[in-house]
Short mmCIF file of C-alpha atoms in Angstrom, two decimals:
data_model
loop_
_atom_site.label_atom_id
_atom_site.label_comp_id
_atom_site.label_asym_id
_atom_site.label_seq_id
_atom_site.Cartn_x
_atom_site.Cartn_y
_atom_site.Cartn_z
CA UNK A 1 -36.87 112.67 104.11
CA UNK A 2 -38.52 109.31 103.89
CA UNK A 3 -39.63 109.24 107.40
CA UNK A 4 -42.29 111.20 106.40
CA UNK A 5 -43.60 109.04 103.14
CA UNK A 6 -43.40 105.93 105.74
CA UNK A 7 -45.78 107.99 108.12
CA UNK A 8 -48.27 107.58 104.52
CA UNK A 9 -47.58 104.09 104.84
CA UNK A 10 -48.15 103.43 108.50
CA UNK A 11 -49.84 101.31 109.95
CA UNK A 12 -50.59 97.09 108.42
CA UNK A 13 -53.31 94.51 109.65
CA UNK A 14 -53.62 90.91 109.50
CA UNK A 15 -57.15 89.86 111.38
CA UNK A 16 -60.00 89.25 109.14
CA UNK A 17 -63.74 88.74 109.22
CA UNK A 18 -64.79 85.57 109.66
CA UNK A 19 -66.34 85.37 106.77
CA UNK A 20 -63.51 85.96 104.79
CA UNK A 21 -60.80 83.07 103.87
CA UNK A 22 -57.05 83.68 103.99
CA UNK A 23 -54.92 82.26 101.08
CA UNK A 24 -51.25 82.07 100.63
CA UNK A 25 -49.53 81.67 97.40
CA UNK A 26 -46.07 81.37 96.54
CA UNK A 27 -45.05 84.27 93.17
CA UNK A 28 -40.98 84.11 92.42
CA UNK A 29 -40.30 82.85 95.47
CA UNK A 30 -42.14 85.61 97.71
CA UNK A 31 -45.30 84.44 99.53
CA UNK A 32 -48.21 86.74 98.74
CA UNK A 33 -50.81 86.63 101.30
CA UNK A 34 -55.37 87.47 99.79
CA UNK A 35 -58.41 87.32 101.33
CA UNK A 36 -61.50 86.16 99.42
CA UNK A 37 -65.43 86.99 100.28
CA UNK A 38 -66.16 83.65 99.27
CA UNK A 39 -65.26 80.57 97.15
CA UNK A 40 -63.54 81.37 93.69
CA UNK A 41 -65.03 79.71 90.70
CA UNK A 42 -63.18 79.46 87.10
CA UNK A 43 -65.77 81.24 85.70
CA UNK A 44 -66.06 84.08 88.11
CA UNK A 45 -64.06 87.67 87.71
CA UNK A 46 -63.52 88.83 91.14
CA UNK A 47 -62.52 92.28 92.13
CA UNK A 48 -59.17 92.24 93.24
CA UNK A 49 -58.29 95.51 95.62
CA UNK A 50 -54.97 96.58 95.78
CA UNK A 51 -53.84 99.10 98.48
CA UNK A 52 -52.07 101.99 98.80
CA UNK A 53 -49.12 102.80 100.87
CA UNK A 54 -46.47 101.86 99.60
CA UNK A 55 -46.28 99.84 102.06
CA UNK A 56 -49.77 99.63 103.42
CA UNK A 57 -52.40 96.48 103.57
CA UNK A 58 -55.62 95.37 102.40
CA UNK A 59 -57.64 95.57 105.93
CA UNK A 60 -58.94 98.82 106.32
CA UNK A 61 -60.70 98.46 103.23
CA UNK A 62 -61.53 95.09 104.02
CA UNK A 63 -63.57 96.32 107.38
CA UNK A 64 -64.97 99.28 105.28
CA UNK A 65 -66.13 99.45 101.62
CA UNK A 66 -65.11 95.83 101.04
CA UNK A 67 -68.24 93.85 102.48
CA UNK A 68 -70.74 96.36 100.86
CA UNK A 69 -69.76 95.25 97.30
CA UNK A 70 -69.36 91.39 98.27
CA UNK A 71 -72.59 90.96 97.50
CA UNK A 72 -71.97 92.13 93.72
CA UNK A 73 -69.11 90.39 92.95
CA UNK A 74 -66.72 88.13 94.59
CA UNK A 75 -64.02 90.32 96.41
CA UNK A 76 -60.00 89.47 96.65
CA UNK A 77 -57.99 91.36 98.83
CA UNK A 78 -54.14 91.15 98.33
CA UNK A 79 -51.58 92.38 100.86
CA UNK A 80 -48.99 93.55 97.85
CA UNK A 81 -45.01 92.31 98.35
CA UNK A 82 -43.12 93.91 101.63
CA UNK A 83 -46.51 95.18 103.03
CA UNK A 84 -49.34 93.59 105.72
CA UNK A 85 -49.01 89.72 105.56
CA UNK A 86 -47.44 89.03 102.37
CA UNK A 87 -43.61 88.65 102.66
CA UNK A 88 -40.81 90.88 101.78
CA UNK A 89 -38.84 89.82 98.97
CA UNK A 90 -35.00 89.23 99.69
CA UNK A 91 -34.17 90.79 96.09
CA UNK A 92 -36.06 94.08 97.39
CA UNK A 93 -37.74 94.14 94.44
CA UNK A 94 -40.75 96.68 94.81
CA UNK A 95 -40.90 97.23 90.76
CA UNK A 96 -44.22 98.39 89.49
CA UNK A 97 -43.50 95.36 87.18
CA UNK A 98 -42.71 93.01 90.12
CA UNK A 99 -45.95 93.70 91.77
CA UNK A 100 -47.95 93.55 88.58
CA UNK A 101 -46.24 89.95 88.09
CA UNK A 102 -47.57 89.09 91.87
CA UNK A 103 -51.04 89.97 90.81
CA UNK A 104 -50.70 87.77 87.94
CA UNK A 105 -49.64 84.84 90.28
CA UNK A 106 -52.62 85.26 92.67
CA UNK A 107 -54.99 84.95 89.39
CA UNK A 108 -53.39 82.01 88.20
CA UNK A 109 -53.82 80.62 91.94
CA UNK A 110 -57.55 81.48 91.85
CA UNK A 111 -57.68 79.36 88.55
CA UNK A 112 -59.93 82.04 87.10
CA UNK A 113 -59.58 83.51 83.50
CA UNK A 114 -60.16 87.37 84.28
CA UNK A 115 -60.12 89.96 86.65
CA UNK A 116 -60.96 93.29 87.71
CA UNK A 117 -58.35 94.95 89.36
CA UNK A 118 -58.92 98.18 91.54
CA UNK A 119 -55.98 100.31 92.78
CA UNK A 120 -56.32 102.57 95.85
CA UNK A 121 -52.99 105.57 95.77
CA UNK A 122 -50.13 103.47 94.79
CA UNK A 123 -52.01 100.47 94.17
CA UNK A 124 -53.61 102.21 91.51
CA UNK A 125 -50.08 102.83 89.51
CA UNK A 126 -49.98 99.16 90.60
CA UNK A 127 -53.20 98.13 89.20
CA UNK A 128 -52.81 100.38 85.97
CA UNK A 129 -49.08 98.47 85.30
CA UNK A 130 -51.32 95.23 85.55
CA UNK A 131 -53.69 96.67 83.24
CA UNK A 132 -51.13 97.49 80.36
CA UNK A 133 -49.01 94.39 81.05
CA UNK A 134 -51.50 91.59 81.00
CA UNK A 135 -54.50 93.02 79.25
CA UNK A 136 -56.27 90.05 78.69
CA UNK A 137 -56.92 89.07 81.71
CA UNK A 138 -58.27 92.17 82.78
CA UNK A 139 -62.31 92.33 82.43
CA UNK A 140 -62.54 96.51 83.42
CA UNK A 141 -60.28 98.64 86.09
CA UNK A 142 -61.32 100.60 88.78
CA UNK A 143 -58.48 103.08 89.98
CA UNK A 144 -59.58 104.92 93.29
CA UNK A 145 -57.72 108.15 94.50
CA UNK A 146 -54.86 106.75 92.96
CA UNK A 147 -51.05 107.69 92.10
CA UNK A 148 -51.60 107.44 88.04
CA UNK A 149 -49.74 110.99 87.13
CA UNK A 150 -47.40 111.97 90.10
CA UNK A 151 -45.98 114.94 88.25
CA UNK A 152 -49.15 116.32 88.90
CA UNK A 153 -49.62 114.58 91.91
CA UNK A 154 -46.18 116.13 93.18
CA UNK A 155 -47.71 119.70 91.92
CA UNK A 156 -50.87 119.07 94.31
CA UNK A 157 -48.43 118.54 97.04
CA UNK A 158 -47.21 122.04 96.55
CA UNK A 159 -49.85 123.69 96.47
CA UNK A 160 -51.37 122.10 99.36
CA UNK A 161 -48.99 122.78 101.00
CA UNK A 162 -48.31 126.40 100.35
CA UNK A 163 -52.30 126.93 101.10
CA UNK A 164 -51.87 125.20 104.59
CA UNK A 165 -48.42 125.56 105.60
CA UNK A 166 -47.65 129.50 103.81
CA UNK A 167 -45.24 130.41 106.52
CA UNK A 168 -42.87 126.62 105.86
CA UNK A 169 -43.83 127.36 102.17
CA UNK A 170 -42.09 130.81 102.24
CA UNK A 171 -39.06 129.82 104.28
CA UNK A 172 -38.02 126.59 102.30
CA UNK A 173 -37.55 128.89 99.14
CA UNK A 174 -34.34 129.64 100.66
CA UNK A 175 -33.38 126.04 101.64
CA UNK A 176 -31.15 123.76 99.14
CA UNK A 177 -34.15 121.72 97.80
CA UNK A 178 -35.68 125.39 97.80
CA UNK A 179 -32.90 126.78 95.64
CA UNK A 180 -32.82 123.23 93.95
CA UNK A 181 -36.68 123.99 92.86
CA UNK A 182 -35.81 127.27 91.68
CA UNK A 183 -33.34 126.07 88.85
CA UNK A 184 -35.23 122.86 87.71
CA UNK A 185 -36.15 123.50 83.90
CA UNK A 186 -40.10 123.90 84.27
CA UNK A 187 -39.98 121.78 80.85
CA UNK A 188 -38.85 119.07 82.43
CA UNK A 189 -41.55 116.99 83.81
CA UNK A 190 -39.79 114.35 85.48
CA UNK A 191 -36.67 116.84 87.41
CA UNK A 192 -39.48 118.78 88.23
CA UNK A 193 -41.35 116.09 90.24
CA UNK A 194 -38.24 115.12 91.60
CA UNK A 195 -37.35 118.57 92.75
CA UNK A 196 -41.21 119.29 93.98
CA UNK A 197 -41.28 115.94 96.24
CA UNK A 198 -38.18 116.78 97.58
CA UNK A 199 -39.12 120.36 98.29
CA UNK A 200 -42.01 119.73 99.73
CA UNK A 201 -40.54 116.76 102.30
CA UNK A 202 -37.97 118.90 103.50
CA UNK A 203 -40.31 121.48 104.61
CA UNK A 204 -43.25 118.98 106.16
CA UNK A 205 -40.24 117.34 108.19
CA UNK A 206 -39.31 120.88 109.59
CA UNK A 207 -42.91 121.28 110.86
CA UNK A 208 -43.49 120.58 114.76
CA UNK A 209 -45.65 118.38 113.46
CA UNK A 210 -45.51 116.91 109.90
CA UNK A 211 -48.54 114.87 110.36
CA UNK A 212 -50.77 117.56 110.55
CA UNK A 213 -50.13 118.54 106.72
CA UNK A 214 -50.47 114.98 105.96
CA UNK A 215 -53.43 114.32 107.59
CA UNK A 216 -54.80 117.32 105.83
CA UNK A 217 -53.89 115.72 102.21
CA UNK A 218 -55.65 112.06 103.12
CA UNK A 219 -58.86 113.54 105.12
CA UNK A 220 -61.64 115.07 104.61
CA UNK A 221 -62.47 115.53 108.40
CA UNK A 222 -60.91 114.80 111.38
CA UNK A 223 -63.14 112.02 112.45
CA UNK A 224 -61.92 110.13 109.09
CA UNK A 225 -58.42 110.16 110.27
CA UNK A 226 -59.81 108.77 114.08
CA UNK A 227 -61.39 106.26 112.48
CA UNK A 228 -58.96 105.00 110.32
CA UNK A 229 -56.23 104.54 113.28
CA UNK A 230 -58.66 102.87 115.39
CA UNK A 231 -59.16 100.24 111.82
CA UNK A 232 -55.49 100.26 111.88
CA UNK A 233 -55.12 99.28 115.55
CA UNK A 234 -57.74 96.19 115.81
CA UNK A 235 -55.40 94.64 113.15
CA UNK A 236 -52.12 95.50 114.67
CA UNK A 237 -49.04 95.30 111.79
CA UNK A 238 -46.86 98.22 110.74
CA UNK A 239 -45.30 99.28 107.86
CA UNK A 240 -41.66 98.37 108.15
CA UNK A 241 -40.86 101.42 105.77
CA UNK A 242 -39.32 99.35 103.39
CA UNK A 243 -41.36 98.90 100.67
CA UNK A 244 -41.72 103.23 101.17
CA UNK A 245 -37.96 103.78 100.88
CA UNK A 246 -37.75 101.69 97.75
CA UNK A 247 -40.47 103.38 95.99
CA UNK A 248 -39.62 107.20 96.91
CA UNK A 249 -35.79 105.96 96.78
CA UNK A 250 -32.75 107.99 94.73
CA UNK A 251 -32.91 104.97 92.45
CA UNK A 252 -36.60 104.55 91.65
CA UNK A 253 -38.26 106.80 89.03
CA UNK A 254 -41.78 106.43 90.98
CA UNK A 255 -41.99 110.20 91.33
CA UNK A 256 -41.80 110.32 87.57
CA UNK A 257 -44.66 107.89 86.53
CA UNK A 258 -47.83 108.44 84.88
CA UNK A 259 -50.04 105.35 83.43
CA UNK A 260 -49.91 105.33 79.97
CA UNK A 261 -53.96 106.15 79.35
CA UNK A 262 -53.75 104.70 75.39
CA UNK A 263 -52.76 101.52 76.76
CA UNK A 264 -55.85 101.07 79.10
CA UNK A 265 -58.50 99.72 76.52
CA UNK A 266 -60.81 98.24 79.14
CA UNK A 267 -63.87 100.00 80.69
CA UNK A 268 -61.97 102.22 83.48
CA UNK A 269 -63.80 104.11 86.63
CA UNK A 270 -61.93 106.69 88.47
CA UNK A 271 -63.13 107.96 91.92
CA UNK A 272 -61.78 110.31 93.53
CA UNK A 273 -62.25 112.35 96.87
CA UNK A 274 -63.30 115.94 96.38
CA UNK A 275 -60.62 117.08 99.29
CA UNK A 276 -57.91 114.41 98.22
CA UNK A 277 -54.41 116.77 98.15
CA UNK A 278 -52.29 113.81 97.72
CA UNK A 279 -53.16 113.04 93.90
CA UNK A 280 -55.47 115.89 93.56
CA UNK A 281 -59.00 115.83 92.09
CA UNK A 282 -57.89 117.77 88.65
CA UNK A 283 -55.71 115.62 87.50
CA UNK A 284 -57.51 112.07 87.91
CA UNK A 285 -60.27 113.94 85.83
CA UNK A 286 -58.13 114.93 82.94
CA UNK A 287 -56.37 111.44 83.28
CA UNK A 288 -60.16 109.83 83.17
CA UNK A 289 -61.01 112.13 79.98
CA UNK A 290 -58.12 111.11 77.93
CA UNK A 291 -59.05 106.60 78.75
CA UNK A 292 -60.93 105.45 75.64
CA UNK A 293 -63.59 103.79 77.85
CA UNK A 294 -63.11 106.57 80.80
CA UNK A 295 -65.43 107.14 83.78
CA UNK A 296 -65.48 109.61 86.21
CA UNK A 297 -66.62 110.05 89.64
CA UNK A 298 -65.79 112.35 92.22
CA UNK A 299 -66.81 112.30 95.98
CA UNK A 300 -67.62 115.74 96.99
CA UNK A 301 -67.64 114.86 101.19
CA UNK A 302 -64.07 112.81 100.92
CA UNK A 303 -60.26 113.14 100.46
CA UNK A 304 -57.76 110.11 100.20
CA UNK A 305 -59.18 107.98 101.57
CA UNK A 306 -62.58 107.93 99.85
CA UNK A 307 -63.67 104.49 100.02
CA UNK A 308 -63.52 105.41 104.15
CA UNK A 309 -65.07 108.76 104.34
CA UNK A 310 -67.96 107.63 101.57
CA UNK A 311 -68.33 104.16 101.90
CA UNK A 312 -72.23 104.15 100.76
CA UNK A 313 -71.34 106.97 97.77
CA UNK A 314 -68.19 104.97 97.46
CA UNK A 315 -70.02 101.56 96.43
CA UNK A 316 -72.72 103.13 95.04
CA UNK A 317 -70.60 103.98 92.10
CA UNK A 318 -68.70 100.69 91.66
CA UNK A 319 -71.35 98.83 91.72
CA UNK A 320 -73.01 100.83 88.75
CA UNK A 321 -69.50 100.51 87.12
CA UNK A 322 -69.94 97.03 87.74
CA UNK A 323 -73.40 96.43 86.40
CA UNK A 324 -72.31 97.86 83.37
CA UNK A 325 -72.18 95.74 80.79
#
């Protein structure tokens, strides 16, 4: 089942622009490896990107959207625990809280008193635990196409897939996680996830080839997808599937989680791809109406992987998030 969630994952980079300086820092004994655009000041409040994955890296976005917005504010680009150069922990510890804990380290390394943190997928669940953890430190969030309510994420997933795949759609209702589905209590949200992810898993791995439906939830068109293996290629790591497997594990509740929008006080900009199946358009719009301080934008030429698709749209609107004040 998971071989499929590490193909979401794939591939990790390492190389970076010349411009931009490579820091390692030590956070509970696991070495967490950032980029920054330029110099950190103590007074500054950088933009710290997170990526998605699990299990992913910070370069794609690095050799993308990044460099348009380092002229706005100073950028930080963190390869999270178990994924691109950062180190995987011995403990195996891919917590939400872990990784919230590593962010906190890299601020304290940067010596600066506040940051922005913005989540791509499942670094936006990572971002958003940083948020409602240590909320002091955090200036505004930016969550992009990112995994804050996977309930509804994981009822995206089926319906993208019975719209693309109706012929795997129709036969898994007669498979176990088929069966499985069909005696969940529709009340309750979190065996329902459960029971949706693993429906729809079982049938994209019975596919001839599971990457089409895949590719289908993360782009927009198919030159997005070209593009973003030949990004993926120039740097040259791959996921090891370990960070993957722990977060879509038996024992993690992942599939369950939805950031807490009460707790997220701060100014908060949600983008989203038009065409993004994986966490679904609908639902990071409801999640944006419900934030105190909520703001929406949706990219109507983009799926996933927005920031890739959209780069000018894409910076357009974090940079008038940004200038907000």
């Amino acid at each position: 089942m998971l071989k499929a969630v590490v193909a979401l994952a794939a591939l990790a980079v390492t190389s970076a622009h010349a411009e931009q300086t490579r820091h390692d820092t030590v956070v509970d004994g696991v070495r967490i490896t950032y980029w920054t655009s330029r110099d950190i000041k103590p007074t500054d409040t950088p933009v710290v990107f997170l990526h998605g994955g699990p299990g992913y890296n910070s370069y794609s976005f690095r050799r993308t959207a990044g460099p348009l917005l380092e002229g706005d504010a100073p950028m930080v680009y963190m390869d999270e625990r178990g994924s691109g150069a950062s180190e995987r922990p011995l403990s195996k510890d891919y917590s939400l809280g872990a990784m919230a804990a590593d962010i906190e380290g890299v601020r304290k390394a940067m010596g600066v008193d506040r940051i922005i943190p913005m989540g791509h997928s499942f670094g936006g669940a990572v971002a958003a635990t940083y948020a409602t953890t240590y909320t002091a430190h955090v200036d505004r969030l930016i969550l992009v196409d990112a995994a804050i309510d996977m309930p509804a994420a994981m009822g995206v997933w089926m319906d993208a897939l019975k719209a693309s795949q109706p012929d795997a759609w129709k036969a898994e209702q007669a498979s176990d996680p088929g069966r499985a589905l069909a005696a969940t209590d529709p009340e309750d949200r979190c065996a329902l996830s459960r029971a949706r992810f693993a429906f729809v898993m079982d049938a994209a791995e019975k596919l001839p080839d599971p990457t089409v439906f895949y590719t289908m939830q993360q782009f927009r068109k198919p030159e997005g997808k070209t593009e973003q293996k030949r990004i993926d290629a120039e740097g040259g790591f791959r996921s090891s599937g370990e960070v993957a497997g722990a977060v879509f594990g038996p024992k993690s509740d992942f599939v369950c989680y939805r950031a807490d929008p009460a707790a997220l006080s701060m100014p908060v900009l949600v983008i989203v791809g038009k065409y993004d199946f994986s966490v679904g358009a609908a639902p990071l719009k409801a999640f944006a109406k419900e934030l105190r301080k909520g703001h929406f934008v949706q990219l109507d030429e983009s799926a996933h992987f927005s920031y890739q698709e959209q780069p000018q749209a894409f910076t357009s609107a974090v940079e008038g998030f940004l200038r907000q004040r």
